[in-house]
Amino acid sequence: LGVLPAVVMHDYLKSAVYLGSFFFASIVMMGIFAAVYGELTSRLSFTSNIMVFMMAGSALFSFSVGALWLVLVYFGVMDDWFD
């Protein structure tokens, strides 16, 4: 979805600048999120038991978001949830 505006632009320079900015911003924000999440989990995991529960919770949450996404798209109601 992030590249669609660049497709309709009729200027190659504007499209290239938009895509470059989009890619750069996406990479930077993913890196910041990963760094913050990693720092928080390392500070909150005092024992190995807490770390196991945090990892399992993160994995379960990620799987649930993906499954929900697939179900909403399959039934065609994704836009109804996020309008």
Coordinates of C-alpha atoms in Angstrom, one line a residue:
L1 CA 0.0 0.0 0.0
G2 CA 2.9 2.4 0.6
V3 CA 4.0 2.3 -3.0
L4 CA 0.6 3.0 -4.6
P5 CA 1.0 6.8 -4.5
A6 CA 4.3 6.5 -6.4
V7 CA 2.6 4.5 -9.1
V8 CA 0.1 7.3 -9.9
M9 CA 2.7 10.0 -9.9
H10 CA 3.7 11.0 -13.4
D11 CA 7.1 12.4 -12.4
Y12 CA 9.9 9.9 -12.1
L13 CA 11.9 12.1 -9.7
K14 CA 8.9 12.6 -7.4
S15 CA 8.2 8.9 -7.4
A16 CA 11.8 8.1 -6.6
V17 CA 12.0 10.6 -3.8
Y18 CA 8.7 9.3 -2.4
L19 CA 9.7 5.7 -2.5
G20 CA 13.1 6.4 -1.1
S21 CA 11.6 8.4 1.8
F22 CA 9.0 5.6 2.4
F23 CA 11.7 2.9 2.5
F24 CA 14.0 4.9 4.7
A25 CA 11.3 5.9 7.2
S26 CA 9.9 2.3 7.3
I27 CA 13.4 0.9 8.0
V28 CA 14.2 3.5 10.7
M29 CA 10.9 3.0 12.5
M30 CA 11.2 -0.8 12.4
G31 CA 14.7 -0.5 13.9
I32 CA 13.5 1.9 16.6
F33 CA 10.6 -0.4 17.5
A34 CA 12.9 -3.5 17.6
A35 CA 15.4 -1.6 19.8
V36 CA 12.8 -0.4 22.2
Y37 CA 11.1 -3.8 22.4
G38 CA 14.4 -5.5 22.9
E39 CA 15.4 -3.1 25.7
L40 CA 12.1 -3.4 27.5
T41 CA 12.1 -7.2 27.3
S42 CA 15.6 -7.5 28.5
R43 CA 14.9 -5.2 31.5
L44 CA 11.6 -6.9 32.4
S45 CA 12.9 -10.5 32.2
F46 CA 14.5 -11.0 35.6
T47 CA 14.4 -14.8 35.5
S48 CA 14.2 -17.3 32.7
N49 CA 10.6 -18.1 33.6
I50 CA 9.5 -14.5 32.9
M51 CA 11.5 -14.5 29.7
V52 CA 9.7 -17.7 28.5
F53 CA 6.3 -16.2 29.2
M54 CA 7.2 -12.9 27.5
M55 CA 8.5 -14.8 24.4
A56 CA 5.4 -17.0 24.3
G57 CA 3.1 -14.0 24.8
S58 CA 4.8 -12.1 22.0
A59 CA 4.6 -15.1 19.7
L60 CA 1.0 -15.7 20.5
F61 CA 0.1 -12.0 19.9
S62 CA 1.9 -12.0 16.6
F63 CA 0.2 -15.2 15.5
S64 CA -3.2 -13.8 16.6
V65 CA -2.8 -10.6 14.7
G66 CA -1.8 -12.5 11.5
A67 CA -4.7 -14.9 11.9
L68 CA -7.2 -12.1 12.5
W69 CA -5.8 -10.3 9.4
L70 CA -6.3 -13.3 7.2
V71 CA -9.8 -14.0 8.5
L72 CA -10.9 -10.4 8.0
V73 CA -9.5 -10.3 4.5
Y74 CA -11.0 -13.6 3.6
F75 CA -14.5 -12.5 4.7
G76 CA -14.0 -9.0 3.1
V77 CA -14.7 -7.1 6.3
M78 CA -11.2 -5.6 6.9
D79 CA -12.3 -2.2 5.8
D80 CA -15.3 -2.3 8.1
W81 CA -13.0 -2.7 11.1
F82 CA -10.6 0.1 10.2
D83 CA -12.8 2.7 8.7

